[in-house]
Short mmCIF file of C-alpha atoms in Angstrom, two decimals:
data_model
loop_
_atom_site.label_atom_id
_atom_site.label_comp_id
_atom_site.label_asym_id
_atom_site.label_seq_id
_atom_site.Cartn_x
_atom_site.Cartn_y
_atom_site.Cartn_z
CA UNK A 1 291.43 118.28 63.79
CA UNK A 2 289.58 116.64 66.65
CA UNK A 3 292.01 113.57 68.69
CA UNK A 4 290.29 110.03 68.17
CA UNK A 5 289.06 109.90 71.73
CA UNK A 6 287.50 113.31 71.43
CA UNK A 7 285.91 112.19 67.87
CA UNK A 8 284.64 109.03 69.40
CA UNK A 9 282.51 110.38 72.62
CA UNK A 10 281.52 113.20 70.47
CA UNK A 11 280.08 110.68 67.85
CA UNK A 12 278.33 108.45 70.72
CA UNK A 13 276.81 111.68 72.21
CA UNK A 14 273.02 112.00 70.61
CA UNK A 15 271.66 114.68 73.17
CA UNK A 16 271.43 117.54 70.13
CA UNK A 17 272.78 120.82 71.50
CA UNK A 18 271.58 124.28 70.25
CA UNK A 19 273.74 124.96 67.45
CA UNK A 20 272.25 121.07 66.35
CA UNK A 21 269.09 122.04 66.21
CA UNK A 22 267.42 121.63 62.68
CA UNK A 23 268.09 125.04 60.21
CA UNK A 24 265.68 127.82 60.02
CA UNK A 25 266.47 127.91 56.22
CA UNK A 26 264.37 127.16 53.48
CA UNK A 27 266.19 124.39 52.37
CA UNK A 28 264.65 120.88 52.56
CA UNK A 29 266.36 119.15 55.49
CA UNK A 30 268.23 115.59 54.19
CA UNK A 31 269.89 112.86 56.56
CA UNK A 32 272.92 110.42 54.56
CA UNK A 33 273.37 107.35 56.06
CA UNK A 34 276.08 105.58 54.93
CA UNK A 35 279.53 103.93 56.17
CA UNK A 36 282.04 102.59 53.99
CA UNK A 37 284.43 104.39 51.57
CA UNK A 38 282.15 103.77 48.73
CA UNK A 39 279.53 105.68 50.60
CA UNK A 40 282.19 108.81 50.90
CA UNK A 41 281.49 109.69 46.97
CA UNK A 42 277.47 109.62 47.19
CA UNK A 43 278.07 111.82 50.43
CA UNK A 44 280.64 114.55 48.47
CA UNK A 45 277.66 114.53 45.43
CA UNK A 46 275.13 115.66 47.61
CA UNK A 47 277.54 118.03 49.26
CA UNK A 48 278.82 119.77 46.32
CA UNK A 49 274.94 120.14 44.93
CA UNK A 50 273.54 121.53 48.72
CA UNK A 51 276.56 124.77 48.23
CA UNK A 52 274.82 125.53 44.94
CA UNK A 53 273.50 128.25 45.22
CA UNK A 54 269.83 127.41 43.65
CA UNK A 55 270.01 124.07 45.60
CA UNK A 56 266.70 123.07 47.00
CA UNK A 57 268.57 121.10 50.43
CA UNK A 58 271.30 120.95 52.85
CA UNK A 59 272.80 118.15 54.80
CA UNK A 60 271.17 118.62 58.14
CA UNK A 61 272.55 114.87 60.03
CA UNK A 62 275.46 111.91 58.87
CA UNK A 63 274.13 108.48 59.91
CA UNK A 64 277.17 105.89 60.05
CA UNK A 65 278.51 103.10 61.49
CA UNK A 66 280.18 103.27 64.85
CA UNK A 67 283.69 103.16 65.12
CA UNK A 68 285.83 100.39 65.07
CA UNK A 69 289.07 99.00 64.94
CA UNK A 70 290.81 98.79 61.57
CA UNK A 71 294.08 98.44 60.25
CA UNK A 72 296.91 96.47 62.18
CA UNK A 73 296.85 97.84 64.80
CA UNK A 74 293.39 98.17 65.23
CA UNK A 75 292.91 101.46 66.27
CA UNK A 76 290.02 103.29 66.74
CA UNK A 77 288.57 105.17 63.82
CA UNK A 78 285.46 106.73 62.80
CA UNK A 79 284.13 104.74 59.93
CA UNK A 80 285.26 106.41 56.55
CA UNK A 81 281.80 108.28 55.94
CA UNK A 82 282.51 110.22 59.37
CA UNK A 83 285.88 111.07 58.53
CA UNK A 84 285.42 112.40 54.88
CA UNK A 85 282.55 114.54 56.84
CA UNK A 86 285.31 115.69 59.45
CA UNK A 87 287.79 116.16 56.78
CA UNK A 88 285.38 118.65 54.84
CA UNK A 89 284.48 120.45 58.03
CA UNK A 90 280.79 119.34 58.53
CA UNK A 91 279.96 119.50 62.37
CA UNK A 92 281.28 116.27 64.83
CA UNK A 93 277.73 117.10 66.60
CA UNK A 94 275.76 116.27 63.88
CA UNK A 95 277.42 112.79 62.57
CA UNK A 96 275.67 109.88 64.77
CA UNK A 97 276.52 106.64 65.22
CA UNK A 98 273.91 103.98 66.95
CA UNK A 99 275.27 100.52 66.65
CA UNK A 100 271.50 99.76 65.63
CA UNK A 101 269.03 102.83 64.32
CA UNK A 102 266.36 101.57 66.44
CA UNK A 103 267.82 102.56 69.35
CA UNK A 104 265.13 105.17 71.18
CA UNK A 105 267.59 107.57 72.57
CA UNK A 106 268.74 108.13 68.66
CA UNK A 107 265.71 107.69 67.37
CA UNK A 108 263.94 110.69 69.91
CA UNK A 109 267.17 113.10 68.69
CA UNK A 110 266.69 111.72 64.64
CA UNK A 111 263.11 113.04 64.70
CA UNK A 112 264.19 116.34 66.32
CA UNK A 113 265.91 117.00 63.33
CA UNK A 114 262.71 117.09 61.30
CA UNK A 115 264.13 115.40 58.16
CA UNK A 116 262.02 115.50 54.98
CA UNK A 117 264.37 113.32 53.13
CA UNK A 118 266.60 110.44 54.31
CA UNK A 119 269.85 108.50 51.75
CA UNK A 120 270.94 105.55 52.17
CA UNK A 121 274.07 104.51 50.71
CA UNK A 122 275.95 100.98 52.09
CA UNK A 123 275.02 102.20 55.22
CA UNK A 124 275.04 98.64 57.24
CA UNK A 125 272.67 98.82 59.44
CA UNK A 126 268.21 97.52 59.15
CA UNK A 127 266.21 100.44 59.35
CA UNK A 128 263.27 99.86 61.33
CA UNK A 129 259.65 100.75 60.75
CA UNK A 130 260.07 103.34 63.51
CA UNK A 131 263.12 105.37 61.88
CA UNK A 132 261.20 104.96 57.97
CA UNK A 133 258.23 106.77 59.39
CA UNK A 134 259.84 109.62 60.86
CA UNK A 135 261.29 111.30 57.19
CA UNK A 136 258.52 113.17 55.98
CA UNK A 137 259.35 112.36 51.82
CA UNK A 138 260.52 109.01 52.94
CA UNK A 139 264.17 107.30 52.20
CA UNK A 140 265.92 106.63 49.35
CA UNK A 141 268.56 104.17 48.77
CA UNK A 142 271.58 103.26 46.17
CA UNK A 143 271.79 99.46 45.03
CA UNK A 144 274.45 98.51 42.87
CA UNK A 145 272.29 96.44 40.82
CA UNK A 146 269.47 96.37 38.39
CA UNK A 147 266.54 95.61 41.08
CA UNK A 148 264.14 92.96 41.47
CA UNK A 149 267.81 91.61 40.62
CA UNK A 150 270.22 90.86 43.25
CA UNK A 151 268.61 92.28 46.87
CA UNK A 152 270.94 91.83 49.30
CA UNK A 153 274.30 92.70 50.81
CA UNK A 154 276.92 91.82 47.73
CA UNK A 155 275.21 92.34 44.58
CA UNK A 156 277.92 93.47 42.74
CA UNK A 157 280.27 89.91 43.47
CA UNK A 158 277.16 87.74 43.12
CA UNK A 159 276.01 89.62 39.78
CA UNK A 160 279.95 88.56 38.08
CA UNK A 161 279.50 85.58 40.32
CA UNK A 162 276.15 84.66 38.15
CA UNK A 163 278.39 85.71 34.53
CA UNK A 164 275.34 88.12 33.81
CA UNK A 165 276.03 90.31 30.69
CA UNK A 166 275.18 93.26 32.24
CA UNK A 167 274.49 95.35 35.80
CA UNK A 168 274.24 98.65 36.88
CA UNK A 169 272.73 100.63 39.80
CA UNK A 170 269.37 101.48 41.40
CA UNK A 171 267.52 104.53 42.96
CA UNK A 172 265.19 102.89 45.20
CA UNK A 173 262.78 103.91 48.22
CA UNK A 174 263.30 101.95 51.20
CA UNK A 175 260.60 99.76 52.50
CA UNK A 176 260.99 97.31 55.50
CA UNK A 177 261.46 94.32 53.26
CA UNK A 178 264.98 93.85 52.10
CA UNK A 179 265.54 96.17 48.94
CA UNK A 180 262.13 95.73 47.56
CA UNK A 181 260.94 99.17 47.29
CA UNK A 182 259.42 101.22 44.67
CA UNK A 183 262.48 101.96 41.73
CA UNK A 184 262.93 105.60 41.03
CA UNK A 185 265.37 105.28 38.46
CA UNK A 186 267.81 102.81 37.01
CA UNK A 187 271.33 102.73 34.99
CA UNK A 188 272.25 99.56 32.99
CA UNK A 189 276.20 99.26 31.86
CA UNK A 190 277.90 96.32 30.13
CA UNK A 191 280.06 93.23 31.49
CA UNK A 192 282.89 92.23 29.69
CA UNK A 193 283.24 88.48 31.03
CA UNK A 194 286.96 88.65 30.43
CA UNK A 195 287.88 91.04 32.95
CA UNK A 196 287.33 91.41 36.53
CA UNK A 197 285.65 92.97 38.74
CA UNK A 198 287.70 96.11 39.41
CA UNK A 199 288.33 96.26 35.48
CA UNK A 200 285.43 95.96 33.98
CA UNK A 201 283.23 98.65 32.23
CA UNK A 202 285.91 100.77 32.19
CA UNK A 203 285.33 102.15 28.78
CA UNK A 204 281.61 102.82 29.72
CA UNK A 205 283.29 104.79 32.66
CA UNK A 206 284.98 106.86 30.30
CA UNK A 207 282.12 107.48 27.93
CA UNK A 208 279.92 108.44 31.07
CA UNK A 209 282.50 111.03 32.48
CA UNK A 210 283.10 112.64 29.21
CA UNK A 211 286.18 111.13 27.63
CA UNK A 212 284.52 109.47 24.39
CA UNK A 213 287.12 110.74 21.97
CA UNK A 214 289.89 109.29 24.30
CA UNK A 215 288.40 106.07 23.59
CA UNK A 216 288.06 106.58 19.96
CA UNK A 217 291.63 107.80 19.89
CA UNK A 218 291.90 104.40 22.39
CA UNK A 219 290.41 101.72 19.99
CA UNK A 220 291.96 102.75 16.75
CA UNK A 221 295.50 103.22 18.11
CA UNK A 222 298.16 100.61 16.72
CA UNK A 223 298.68 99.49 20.36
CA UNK A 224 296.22 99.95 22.25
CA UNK A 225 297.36 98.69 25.87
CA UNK A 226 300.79 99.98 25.13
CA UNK A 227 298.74 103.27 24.34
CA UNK A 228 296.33 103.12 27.23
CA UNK A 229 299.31 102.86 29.51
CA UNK A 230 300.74 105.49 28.56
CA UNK A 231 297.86 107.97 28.00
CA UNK A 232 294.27 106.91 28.32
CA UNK A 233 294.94 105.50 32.27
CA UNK A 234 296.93 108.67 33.82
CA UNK A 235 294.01 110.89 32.11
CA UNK A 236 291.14 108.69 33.62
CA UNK A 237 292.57 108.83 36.95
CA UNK A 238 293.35 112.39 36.97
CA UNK A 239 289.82 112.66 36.64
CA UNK A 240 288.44 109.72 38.99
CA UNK A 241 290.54 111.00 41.91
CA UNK A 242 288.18 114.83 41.50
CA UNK A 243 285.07 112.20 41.84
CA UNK A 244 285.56 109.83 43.47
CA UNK A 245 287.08 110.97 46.89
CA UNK A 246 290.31 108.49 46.49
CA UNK A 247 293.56 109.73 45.05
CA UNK A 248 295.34 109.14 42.43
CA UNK A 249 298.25 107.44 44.51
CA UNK A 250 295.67 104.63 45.13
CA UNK A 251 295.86 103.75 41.77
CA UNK A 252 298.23 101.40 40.30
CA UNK A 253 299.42 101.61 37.08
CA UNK A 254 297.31 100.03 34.22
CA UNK A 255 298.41 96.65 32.50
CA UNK A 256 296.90 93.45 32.05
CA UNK A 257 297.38 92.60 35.67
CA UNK A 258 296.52 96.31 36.79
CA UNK A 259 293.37 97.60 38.56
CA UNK A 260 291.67 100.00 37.67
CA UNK A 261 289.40 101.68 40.52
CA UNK A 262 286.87 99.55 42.47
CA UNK A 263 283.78 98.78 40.70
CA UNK A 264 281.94 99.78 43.65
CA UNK A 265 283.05 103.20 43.77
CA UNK A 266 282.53 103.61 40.10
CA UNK A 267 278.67 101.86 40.18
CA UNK A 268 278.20 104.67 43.75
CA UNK A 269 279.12 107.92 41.97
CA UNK A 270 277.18 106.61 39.00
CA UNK A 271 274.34 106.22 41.43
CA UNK A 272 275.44 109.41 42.97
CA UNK A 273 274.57 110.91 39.67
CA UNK A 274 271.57 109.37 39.22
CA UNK A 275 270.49 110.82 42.91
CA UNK A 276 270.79 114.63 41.95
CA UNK A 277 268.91 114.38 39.26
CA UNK A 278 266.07 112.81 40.75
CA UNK A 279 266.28 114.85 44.24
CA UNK A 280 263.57 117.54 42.85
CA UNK A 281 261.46 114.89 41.82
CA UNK A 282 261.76 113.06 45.23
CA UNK A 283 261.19 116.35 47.24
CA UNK A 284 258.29 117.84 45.22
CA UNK A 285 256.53 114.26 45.42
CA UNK A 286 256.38 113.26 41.85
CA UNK A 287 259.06 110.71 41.90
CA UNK A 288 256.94 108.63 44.20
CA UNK A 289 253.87 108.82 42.08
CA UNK A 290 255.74 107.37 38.70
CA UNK A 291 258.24 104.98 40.76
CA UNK A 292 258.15 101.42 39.48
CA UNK A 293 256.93 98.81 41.68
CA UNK A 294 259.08 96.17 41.75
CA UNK A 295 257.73 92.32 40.65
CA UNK A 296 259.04 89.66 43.71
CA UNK A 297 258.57 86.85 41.17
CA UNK A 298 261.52 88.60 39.31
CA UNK A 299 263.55 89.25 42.40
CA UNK A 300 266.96 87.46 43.16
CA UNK A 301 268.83 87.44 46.22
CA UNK A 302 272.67 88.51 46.63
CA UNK A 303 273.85 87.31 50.16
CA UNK A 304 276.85 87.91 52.01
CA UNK A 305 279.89 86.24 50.78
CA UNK A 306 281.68 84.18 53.43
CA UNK A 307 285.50 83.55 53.18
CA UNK A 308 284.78 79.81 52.48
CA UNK A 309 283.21 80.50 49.18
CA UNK A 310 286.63 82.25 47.99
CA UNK A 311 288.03 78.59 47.01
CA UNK A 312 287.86 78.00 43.61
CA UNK A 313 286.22 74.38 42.20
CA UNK A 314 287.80 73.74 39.05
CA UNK A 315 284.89 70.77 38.43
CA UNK A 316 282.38 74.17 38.00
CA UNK A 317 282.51 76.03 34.27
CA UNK A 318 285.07 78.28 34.04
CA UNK A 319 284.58 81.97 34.37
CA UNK A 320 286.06 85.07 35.42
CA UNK A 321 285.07 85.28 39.53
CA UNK A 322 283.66 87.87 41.67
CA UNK A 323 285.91 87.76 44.45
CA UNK A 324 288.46 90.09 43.77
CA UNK A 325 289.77 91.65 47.04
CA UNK A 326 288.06 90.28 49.57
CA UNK A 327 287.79 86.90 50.54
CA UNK A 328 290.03 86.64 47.25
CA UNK A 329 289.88 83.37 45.13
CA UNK A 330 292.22 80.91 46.76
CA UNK A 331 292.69 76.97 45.11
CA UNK A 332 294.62 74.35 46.23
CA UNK A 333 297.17 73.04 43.52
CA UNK A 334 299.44 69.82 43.93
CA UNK A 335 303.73 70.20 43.40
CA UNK A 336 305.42 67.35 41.90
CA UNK A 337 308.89 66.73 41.96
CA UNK A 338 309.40 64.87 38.83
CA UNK A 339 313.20 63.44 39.95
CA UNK A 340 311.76 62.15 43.28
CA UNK A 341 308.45 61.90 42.80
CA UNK A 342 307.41 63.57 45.55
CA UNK A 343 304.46 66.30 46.24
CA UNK A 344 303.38 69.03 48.20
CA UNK A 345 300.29 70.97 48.59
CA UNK A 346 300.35 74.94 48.05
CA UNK A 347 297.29 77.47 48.36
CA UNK A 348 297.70 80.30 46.27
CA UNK A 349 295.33 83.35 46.04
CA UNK A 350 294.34 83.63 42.10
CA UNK A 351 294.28 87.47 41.34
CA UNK A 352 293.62 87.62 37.33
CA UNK A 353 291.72 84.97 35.48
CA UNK A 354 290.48 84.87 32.17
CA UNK A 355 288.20 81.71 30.34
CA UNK A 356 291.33 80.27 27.95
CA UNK A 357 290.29 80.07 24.55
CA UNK A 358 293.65 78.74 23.40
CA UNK A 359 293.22 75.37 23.11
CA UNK A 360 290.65 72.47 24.05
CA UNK A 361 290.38 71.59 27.55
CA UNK A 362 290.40 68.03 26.13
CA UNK A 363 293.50 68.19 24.86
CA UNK A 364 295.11 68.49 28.09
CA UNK A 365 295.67 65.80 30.71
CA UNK A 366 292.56 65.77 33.07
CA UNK A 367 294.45 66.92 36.41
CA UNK A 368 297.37 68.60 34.69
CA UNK A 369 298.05 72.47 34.84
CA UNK A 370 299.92 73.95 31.71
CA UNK A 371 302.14 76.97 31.35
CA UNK A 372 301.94 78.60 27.68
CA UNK A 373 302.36 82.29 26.58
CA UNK A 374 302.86 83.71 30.00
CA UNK A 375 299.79 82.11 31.83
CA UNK A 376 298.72 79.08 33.34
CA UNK A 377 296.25 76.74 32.38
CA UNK A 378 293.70 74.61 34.21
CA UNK A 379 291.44 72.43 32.77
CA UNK A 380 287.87 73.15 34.19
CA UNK A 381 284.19 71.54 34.00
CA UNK A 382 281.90 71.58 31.00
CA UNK A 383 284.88 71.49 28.63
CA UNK A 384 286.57 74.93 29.59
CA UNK A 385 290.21 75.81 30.83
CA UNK A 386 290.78 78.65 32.83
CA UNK A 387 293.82 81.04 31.64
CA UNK A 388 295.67 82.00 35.69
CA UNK A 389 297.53 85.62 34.84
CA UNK A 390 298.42 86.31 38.51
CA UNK A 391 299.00 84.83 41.92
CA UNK A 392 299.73 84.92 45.12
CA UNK A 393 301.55 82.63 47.89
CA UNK A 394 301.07 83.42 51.39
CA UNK A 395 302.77 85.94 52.65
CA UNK A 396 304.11 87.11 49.50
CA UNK A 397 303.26 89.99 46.77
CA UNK A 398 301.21 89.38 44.00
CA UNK A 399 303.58 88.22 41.21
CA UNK A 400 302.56 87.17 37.33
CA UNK A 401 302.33 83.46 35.67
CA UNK A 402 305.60 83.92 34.49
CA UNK A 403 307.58 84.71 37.61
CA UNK A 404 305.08 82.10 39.63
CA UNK A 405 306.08 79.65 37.36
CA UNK A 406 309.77 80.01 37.04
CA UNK A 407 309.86 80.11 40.56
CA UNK A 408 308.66 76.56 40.47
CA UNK A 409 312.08 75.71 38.76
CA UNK A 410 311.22 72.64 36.83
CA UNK A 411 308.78 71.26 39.32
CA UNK A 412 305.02 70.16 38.31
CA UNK A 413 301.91 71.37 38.80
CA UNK A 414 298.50 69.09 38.91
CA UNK A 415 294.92 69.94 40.33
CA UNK A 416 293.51 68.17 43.48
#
């Protein structure tokens, strides 16, 4: 394994070497461009389908994001698309990493490559008319959403955000204007607008892999969580962590305050999927000739979330939000001492809502925040409550209702 600083002037080193130079094979020569972990699951798919051995193309080049510093202590790392590459031996040479892909020293080695195909995948970067010209069958991209809907950098958030019923992913061409290209092919799945964003579809996940009868077994169960907990989850993940590039370790154990894997990387390997089937169309040209233009009037836009839409307004309709992970959904609640009278402020980070069906949001004092059956409850706008499973205080781990609550020993709790 290549040292960090070796890694890093290897990946900002575009001059193309002999051994670079583009394959004398037969296969049809395909670029990936992509950066984050999601991306690492699209980029294993199209590895595991080049090594067949009636497979029409080969990974010639890796496009990715520089690296950066992440973690604490902010050390220098090749984004996570480079080092899955690394990790499953594909040449340093051949990974680049322009901080923008218009740059003309890249751009002169890129077209030395001679791609015919180019996939984009959460890659992070515009792609300029000048790069989009060069791939001779054009590029193709993943969206994680049902296109004209939600263009734009956070889709997925904005979709749950919006309390559609329903998303899914896209197989796209790329055009200069933001995500509006020509739709190859599209997969729809089901929201459940209970659960959040890393739970939800989860038995659509299971139907798509192959584990239907679990699920049967699953729903008519005398207790089912009790029976997913024990069975359905560890079986699930056994199999996520062969497709999805994360293991199982990652995983935390199932329960109504669990998580099940991020929605991302489950709508990316369904995309991934949706990819290999449609290479041979892309490549042979026919894919381009049936692709569905998309129709602007349709289109919706999905922009970048910033960290000061993560607090929550408790005027708004209640509903299950997008922000799980990051920014989080943080709200402001008011501590009363009820022998003193006095108050505090505390910000908490709400991990697990649900909309509260229990009651009427009438019923309950306008500012006042309940505790009943384990959760807390908020009265909201439009004559909804909003049921609080989990939290978390500054600092501190996650913790449920229950524990928040008691911890709170005998104080009161009122909205702002």
């Amino acid at each position: 394994m290549l040292s960090s600083s070796v890694m890093i002037r290897r990946f900002c080193t575009f001059t193309l070497t002999a051994s670079s130079s583009p394959s004398t094979s037969n296969k049809k020569r395909l670029v990936f461009l992509g950066s984050p972990q999601v991306s690492a699951s699209v980029l294993d798919a199209l590895f595991n389908a080049s090594a067949a051995p009636d497979s029409l193309f080969q990974v010639t080049a890796i496009v990715t994001q520089p690296p950066s510093g992440r973690d604490r202590g902010r050390k220098v790392m090749p984004s996570p698309v480079a080092q899955h590459a690394l990790d499953r031996g594909f040449p340093s040479d051949m990974i680049f990493t322009p901080v923008k892909a218009g740059e003309e020293a890249f751009l002169f080695n890129f077209k030395s490559l001679e791609p015919e195909l180019c996939v984009t995948a959460a890659y992070g970067n515009i792609l300029p008319t000048k790069f989009l010209n060069i791939p001779s069958k054009g590029t193709v991209n993943i969206h994680p959403s049902l296109l004209p809907l939600y263009r734009g950098a956070a889709p997925v958030q904005r979709a749950l955000q919006g309390g559609v019923k329903d998303t899914g992913v896209s197989l796209a061409y790329t055009v200069r204007k933001l995500d509006a290209g020509p739709v190859i092919a599209r997969e729809r799945v089901t929201i459940d607008d209970q659960i959040k964003v890393f739970m939800f579809f989860f038995p659509e996940m299971l139907f798509l892999i192959g584990l239907s009868s679990w699920v049967d077994a699953w729903l008519s169960s005398a207790s089912p969580l009790c029976w997913m907990q024990q069975k359905l989850i560890p079986a699930a993940c056994s199999y996520w962590e062969k497709i999805l590039v994360i293991p199982s370790s990652q995983f935390s154990q199932f329960s109504l305050l669990g998580k099940a894997p991020d929605l991302l990387e489950l709508l990316f390997n369904l995309g991934s999927k949706l990819l290999i089937r449609e290479l041979p169309s892309i490549f042979d040209g026919s894919a381009s000739g049936r692709a569905e233009k998309q129709d602007d009037s349709k289109a919706t836009l999905a922009p970048k979330i910033t960290p000061e839409e993560s607090w929550l307004s408790f005027e708004e309709d209640a509903h299950v939000r997008a922000f799980a992970g990051w920014p989080g959904t943080r709200a402001r609640l008011k501590v009363i001492d009820p022998s003193t009278g006095e108050s505090s402020i505390i910000e908490l980070k709400i991990i697990t809502t649900r909309v509260y069906g229990g009651i009427r949001s009438q019923d309950i004092e306008a500012n006042e925040v309940l505790y009943t059956k384990g959760s807390l409850v908020i009265p909201c706008g439009v004559g909804t409550a909003l049921e609080v499973l989990e939290i978390q205080l500054p600092g501190k781990r996650a913790v449920n209702a229950a524990a928040f609550w008691n911890g709170l020993r005998g104080q009161m709790l009122k909205k702002l």
